[in-house]
Coordinates of C-alpha atoms and ligand atoms in Angstrom, one line a residue:
X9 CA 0.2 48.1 1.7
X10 CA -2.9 47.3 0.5
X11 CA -4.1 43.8 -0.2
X12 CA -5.7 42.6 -3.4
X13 CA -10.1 41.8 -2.9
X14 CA -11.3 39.6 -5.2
X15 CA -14.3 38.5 -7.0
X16 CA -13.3 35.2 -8.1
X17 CA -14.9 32.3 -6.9
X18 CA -12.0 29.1 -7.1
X19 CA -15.0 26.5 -6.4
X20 CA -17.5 27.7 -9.4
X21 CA -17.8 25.1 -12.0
X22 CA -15.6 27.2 -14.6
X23 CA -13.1 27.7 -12.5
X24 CA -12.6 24.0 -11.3
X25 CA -13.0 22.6 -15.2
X26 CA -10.1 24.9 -15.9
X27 CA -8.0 25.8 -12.7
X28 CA -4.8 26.8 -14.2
X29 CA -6.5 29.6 -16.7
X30 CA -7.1 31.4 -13.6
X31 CA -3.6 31.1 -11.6
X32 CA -1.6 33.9 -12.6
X33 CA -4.6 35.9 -12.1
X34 CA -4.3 34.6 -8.2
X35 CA -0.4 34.7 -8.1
X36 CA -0.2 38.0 -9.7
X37 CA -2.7 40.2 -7.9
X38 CA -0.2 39.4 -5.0
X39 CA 1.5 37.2 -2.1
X40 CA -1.4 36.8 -0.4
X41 CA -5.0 37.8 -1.8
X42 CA -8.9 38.2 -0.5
X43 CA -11.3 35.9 -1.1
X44 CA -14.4 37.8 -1.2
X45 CA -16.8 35.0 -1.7
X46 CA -15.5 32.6 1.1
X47 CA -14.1 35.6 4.0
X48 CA -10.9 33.9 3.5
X49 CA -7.5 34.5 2.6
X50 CA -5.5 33.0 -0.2
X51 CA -2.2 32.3 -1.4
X52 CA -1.0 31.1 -4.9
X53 CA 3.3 31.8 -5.3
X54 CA 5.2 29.0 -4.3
X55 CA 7.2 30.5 -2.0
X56 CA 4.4 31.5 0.4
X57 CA 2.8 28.5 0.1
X58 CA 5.7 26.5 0.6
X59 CA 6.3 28.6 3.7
X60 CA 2.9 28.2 5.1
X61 CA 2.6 24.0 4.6
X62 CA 6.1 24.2 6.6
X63 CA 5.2 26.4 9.6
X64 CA 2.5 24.0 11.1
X65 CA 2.1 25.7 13.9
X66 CA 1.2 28.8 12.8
X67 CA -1.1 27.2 9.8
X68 CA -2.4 24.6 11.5
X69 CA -4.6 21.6 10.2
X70 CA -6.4 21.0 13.4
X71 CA -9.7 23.5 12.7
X72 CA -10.2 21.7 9.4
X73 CA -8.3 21.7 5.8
X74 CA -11.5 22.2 4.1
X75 CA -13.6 25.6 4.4
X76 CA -15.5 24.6 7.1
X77 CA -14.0 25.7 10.3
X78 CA -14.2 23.0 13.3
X79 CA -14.1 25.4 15.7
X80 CA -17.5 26.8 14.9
X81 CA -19.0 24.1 12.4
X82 CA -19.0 20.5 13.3
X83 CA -17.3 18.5 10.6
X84 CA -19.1 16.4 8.3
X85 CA -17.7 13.1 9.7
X86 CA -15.2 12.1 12.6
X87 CA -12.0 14.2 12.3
X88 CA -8.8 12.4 10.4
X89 CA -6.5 11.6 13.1
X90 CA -3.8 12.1 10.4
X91 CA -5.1 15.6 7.9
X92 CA -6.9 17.0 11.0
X93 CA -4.8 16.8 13.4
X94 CA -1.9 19.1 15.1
X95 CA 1.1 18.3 17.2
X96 CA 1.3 16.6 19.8
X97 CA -1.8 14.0 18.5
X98 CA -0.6 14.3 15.0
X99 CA 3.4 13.3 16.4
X100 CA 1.9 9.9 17.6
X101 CA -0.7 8.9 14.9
X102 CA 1.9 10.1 12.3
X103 CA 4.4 8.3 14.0
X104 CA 2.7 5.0 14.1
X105 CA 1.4 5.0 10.3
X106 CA 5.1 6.0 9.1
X107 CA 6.0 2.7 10.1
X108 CA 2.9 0.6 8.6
X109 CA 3.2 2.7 5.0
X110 CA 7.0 1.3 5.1
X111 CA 9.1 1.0 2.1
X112 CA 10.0 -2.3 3.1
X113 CA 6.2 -3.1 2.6
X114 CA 6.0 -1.4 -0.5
X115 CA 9.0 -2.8 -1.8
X116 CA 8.0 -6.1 -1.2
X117 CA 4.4 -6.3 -3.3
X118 CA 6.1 -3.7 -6.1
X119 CA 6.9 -6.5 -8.4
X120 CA 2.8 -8.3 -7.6
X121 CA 1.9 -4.3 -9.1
X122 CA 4.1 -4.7 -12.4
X123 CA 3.1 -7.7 -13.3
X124 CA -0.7 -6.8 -12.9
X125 CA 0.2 -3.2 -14.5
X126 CA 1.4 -5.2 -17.5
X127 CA -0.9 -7.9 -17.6
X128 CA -4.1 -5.4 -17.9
X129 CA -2.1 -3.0 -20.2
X130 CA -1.6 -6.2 -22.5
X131 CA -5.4 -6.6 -22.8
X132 CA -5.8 -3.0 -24.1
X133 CA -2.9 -3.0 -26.6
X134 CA -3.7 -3.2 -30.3
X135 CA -7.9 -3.6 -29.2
X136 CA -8.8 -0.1 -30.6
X137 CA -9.8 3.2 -28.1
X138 CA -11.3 2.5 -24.9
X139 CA -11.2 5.1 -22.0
X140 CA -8.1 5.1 -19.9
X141 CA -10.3 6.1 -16.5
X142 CA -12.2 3.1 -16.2
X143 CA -9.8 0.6 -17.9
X144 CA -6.5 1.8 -16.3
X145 CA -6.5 5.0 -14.0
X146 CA -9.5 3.3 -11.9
X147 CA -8.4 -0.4 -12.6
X148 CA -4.9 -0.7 -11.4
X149 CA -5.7 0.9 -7.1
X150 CA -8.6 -1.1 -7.1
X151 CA -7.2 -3.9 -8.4
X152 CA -3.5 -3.2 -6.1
X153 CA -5.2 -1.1 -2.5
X154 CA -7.8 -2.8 -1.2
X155 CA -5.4 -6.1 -1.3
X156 CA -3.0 -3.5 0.3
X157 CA -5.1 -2.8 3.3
X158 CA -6.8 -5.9 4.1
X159 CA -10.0 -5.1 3.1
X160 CA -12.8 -7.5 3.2
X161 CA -14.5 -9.1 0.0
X162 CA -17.1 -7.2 -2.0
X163 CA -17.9 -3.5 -2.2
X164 CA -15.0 -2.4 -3.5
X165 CA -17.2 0.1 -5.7
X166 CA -18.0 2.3 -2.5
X167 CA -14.0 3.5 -2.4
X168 CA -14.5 5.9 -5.2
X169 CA -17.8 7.4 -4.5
X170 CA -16.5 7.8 -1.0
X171 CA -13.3 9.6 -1.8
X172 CA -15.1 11.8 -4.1
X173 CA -17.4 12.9 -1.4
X174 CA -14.7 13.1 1.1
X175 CA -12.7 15.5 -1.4
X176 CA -15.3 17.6 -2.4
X177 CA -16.1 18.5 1.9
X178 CA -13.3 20.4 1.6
X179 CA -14.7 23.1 -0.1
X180 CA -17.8 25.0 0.3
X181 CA -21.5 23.5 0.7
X182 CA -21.8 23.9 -3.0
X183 CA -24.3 21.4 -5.2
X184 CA -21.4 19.3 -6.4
X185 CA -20.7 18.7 -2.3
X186 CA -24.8 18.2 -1.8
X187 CA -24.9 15.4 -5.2
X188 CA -21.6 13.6 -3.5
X189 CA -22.6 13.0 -0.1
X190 CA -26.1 11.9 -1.5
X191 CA -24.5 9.5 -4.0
X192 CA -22.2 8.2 -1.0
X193 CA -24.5 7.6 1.6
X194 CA -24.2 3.9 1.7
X195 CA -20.9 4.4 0.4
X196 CA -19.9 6.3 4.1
X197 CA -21.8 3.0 6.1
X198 CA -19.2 0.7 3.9
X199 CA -16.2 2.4 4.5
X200 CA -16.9 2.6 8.2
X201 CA -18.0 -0.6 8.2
X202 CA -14.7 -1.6 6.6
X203 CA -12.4 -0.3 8.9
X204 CA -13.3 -2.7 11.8
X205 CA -10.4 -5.3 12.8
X206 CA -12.8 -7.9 12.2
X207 CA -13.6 -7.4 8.9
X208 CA -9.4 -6.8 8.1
X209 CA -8.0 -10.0 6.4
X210 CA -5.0 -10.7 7.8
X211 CA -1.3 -10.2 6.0
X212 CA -2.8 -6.4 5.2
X213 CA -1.9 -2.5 6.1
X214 CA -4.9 -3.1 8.3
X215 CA -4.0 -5.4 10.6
X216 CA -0.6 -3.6 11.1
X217 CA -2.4 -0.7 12.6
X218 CA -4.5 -2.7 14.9
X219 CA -1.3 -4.1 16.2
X220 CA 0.0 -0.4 17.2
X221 CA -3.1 -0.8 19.0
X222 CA -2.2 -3.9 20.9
X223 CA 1.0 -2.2 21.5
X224 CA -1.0 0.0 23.1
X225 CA 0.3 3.4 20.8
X226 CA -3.8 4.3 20.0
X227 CA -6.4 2.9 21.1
X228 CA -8.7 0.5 18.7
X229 CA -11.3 3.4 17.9
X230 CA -8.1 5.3 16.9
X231 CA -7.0 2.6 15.0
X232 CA -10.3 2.3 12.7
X233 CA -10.0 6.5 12.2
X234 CA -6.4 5.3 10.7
X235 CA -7.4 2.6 8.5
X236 CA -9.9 5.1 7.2
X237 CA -7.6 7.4 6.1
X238 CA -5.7 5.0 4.1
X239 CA -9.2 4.4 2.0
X240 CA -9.9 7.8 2.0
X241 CA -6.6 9.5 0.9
X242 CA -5.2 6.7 -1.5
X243 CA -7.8 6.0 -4.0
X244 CA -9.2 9.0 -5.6
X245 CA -5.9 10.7 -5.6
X246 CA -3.8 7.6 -7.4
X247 CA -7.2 6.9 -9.7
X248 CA -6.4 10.6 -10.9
X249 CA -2.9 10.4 -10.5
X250 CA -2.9 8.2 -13.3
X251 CA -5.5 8.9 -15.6
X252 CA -3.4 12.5 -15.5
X253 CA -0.3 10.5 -16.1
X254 CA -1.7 8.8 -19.5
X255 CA -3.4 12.1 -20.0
X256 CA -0.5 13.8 -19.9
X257 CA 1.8 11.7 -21.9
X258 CA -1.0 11.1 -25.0
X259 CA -1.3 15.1 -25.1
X260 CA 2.5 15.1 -25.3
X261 CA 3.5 12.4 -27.8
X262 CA 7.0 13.9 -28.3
X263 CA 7.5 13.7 -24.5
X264 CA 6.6 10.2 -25.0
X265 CA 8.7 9.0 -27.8
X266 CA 11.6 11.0 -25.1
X267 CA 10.4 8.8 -22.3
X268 CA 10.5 5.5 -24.3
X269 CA 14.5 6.1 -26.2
X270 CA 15.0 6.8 -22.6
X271 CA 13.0 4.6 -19.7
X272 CA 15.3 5.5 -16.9
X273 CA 13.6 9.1 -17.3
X274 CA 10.1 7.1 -15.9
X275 CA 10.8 8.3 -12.4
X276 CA 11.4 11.8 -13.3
X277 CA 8.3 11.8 -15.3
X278 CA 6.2 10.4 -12.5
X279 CA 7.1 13.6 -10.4
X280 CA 6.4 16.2 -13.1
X281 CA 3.1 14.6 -13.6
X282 CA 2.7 15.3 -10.4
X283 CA 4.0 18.8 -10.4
X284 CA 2.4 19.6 -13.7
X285 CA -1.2 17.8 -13.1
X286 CA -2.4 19.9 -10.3
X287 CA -4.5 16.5 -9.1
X288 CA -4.9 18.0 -5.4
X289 CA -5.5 21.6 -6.4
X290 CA -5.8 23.1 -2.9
X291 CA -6.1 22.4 0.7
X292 CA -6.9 24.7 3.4
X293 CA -5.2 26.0 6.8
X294 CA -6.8 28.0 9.9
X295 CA -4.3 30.7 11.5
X296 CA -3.4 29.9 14.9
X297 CA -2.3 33.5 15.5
X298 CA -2.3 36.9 13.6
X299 CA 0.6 36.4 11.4
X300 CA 2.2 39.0 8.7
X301 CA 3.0 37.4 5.2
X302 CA 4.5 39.9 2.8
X303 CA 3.2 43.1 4.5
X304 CA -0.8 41.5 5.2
X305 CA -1.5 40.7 8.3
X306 CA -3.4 37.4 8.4
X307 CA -5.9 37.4 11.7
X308 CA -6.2 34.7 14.1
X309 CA -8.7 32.4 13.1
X310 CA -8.9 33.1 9.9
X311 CA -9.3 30.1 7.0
X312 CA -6.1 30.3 4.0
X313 CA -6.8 28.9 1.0
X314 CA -3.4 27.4 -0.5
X315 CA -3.2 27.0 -3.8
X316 CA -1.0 23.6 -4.1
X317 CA -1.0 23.7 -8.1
X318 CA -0.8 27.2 -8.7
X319 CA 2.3 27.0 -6.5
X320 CA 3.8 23.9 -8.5
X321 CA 3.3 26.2 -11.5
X322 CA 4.8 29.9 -10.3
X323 CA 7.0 31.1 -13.1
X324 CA 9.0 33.3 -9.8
X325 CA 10.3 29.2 -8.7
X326 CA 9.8 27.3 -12.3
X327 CA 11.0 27.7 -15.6
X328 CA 8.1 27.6 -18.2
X329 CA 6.0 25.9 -15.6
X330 CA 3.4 25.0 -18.0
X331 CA 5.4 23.0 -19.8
X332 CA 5.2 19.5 -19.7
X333 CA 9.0 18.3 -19.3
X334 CA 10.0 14.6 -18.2
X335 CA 13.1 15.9 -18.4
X336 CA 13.1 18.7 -15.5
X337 CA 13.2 18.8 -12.2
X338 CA 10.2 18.5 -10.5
X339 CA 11.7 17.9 -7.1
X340 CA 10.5 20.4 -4.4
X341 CA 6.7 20.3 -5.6
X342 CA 4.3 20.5 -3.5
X343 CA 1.5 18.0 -5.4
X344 CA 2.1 16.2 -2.0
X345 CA 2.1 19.2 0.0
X346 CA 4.7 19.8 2.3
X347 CA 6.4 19.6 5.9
X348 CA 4.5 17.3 8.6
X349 CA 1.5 16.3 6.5
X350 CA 3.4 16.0 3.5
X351 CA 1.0 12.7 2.0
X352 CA 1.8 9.4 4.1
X353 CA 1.4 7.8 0.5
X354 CA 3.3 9.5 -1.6
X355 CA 6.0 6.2 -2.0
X356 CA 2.1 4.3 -2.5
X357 CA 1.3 6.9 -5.5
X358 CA 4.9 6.9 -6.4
X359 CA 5.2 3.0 -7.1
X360 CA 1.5 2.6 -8.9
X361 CA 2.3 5.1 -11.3
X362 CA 5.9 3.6 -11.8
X363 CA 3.9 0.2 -12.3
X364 CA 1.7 1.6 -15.3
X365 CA 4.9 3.2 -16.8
X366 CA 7.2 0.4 -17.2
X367 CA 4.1 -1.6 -18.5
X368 CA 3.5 0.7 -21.2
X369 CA 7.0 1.8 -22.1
X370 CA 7.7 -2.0 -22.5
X371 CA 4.3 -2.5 -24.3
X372 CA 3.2 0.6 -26.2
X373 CA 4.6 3.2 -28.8
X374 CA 2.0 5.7 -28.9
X375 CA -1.1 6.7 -26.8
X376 CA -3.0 8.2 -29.3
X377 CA -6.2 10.4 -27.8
X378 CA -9.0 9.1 -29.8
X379 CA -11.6 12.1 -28.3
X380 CA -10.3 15.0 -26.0
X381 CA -10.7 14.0 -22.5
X382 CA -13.3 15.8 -20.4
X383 CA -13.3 16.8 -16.2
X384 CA -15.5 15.3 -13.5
X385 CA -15.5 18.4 -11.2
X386 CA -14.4 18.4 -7.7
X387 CA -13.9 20.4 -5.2
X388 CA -10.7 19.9 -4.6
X389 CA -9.1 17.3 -7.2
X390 CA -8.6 18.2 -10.8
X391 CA -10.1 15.5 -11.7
X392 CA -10.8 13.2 -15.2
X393 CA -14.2 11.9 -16.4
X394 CA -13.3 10.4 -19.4
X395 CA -10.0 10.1 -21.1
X396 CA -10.3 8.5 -24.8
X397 CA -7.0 7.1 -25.9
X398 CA -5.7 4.0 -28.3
X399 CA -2.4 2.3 -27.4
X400 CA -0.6 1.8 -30.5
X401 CA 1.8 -1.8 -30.1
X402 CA 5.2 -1.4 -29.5
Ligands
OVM24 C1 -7.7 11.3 6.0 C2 -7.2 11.9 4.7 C3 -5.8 12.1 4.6 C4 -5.3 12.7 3.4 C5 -6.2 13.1 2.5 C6 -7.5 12.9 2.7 C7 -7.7 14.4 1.3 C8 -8.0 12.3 3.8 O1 -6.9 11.1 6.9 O2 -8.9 11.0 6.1 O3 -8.3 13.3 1.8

């Protein structure tokens, strides 16, 4: 069997302002394709890439999700103790932040999220088109996650800049990665900054992991790592979680008016956004071994690109995957990824995006685009720049 070699570059500008034009491409030219450009392997079906997340310890997360292998490149900032991490370190760190990110916690400041969701949604009823980025999408985690965590007063403005950055270092050393890292510089001094015990207010996500610490299950270097990965994973992603949510629904009015004769559907709708919206487009593995997968054998060491959104849109697992349908179901996707890393925040993600439904089911009866919406291009999120909308009063 021979394996597909292609030309296509998934990190070119085109091709990350318009991902999905170029997935069957990827998912047709076989299991497992040839990434000329990179000298890595890809995969774009579902049922490989499902596979792949699941068998960690043959695709393993330790060398790097990103391009850059840490086995031979040294990585652009400490290693995650959580993404970049394998078995046995991953177990414990895993293992201690499954019990901060509780649903008990969540549970218990859900009803603090609604009632800011709807408070800021009321101020943009009925007052003509705005853009749903700034006002809502970026709004509603800043205003809920760094009250979340802990985090100290002022400077609040570094979180996005520095998950931008951080999402773009997964791919190659392209200019959008070059423009990032220069526009966080003082954004990466913040966030480190941030992370310290003494700068945690009490009553926070924060101070939860400093007291695995005192337990003595990491030490309190680890326990800074982990508090940066809660800034670094759950603001970007929810920002564009969102704005794709309102996105979705104000390009689909009919889906909607479906979701508003029918609000028990919200939660449904929440996980095909998330299926559908392709947010985290890819993430990387390094093989730990040579491995076949469908009749290619896959050398040791070798980076494989996995194509989260391509998978969450096969037509060999989905029926009319491009469709946007609040009444399918999306369970299975893997917008979250899957198996041990599956996202530590997904219940976090889950509830915000609950939070601005109900508020504008309850408030609005039309989100009417008032321009199209345009892409700020990333590296490895789908991301929005602008998306012009007017919420017509219920
Ligand atoms: C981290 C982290 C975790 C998940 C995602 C991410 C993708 C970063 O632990 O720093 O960015």
């Amino acid at each position: 069997m021979t394996m597909a070699s292609l030309a296509f570059d998934p990190f070119a500008d085109d091709a990350l302002a318009n991902p999905f034009a170029h997935h069957a491409g990827l998912r047709d030219a076989g299991a497992v394709v040839w990434l000329e450009r990179y000298g890595c392997f890809g995969m774009a079906r579902y049922a490989e890439v499902r596979a792949a997340l699941t068998d960690w310890e043959t695709f393993i997360s330790g060398r790097g999700v990103g391009l850059s292998d840490f086995a031979h490149e040294v990585p652009w900032r400490s290693v995650s103790l959580l993404l970049e991490t394998d078995p046995p370190v991953h177990s414990r760190t895993r293992g201690i932040m499954n019990k901060v990110v509780s649903l008990s916690t969540l549970r218990a400041v859900q009803p603090m999220w609604q009632r800011l969701a709807g408070e800021l949604v009321a101020t943009l009823v009925g007052s003509g088109p705005f853009d749903a980025v700034p006002h809502l999408a970026e709004a509603i985690p800043l205003a809920i996650f760094p009250q979340l965590v802990g985090l100290r007063d002022g400077g609040d403005e570094h979180l996005i800049p520095y998950g931008t950055a951080a999402f773009n270092a997964f791919g190659p050393r392209n200019r959008l990665l070059e423009q990032s890292l220069n526009q966080a510089e003082g954004a990466t001094a913040w966030v480190m900054e941030s992370c310290r015990r003494d700068r945690l207010k009490p009553g926070g996500l924060g101070e939860q992991i400093f007291a695995a610490a005192d337990r003595g299950e990491c030490d309190e270097t680890e326990a800074e790592r982990l508090v940066r990965s809660l800034l670094t994973a759950g603001v970007d992603t929810t920002v564009n979680g969102i704005a794709n949510l309102i996105h979705a629904f104000a390009e689909h009015p009919e889906q909607w008016r479906k979701l508003r004769a029918q609000p028990d559907l919200a939660r449904k709708a929440v996980e095909e956004s998330l299926r559908w919206g392709g947010v985290i487009q890819t993430f990387f593995r390094t093989a730990s071994r040579a491995v076949e997968v469908a009749g290619t054998t896959i050398p040791e060491g070798s980076k494989v690109l996995l194509f989260l959104a391509a998978a969450n849109r096969d037509p060999r697992h989905w029926s009319e995957p491009d469709r946007f349908d609040i009444t399918r179901s999306a369970s299975g996707h893997v917008g979250f990824g899957f198996g041990i890393h599956q996202c530590l925040g997904q219940m976090v993600a889950r509830f915000e995006a609950e939070a601005v439904l109900a508020a504008l089911i309850a408030q609005v009866a039309e989100i009417r685009p008032a321009a199209p919406a345009t892409r700020r291009l990333n590296n490895t999120l789908f991301a929005l720049g602008t998306v012009p909308v007017e919420l017509i009063a219920a």
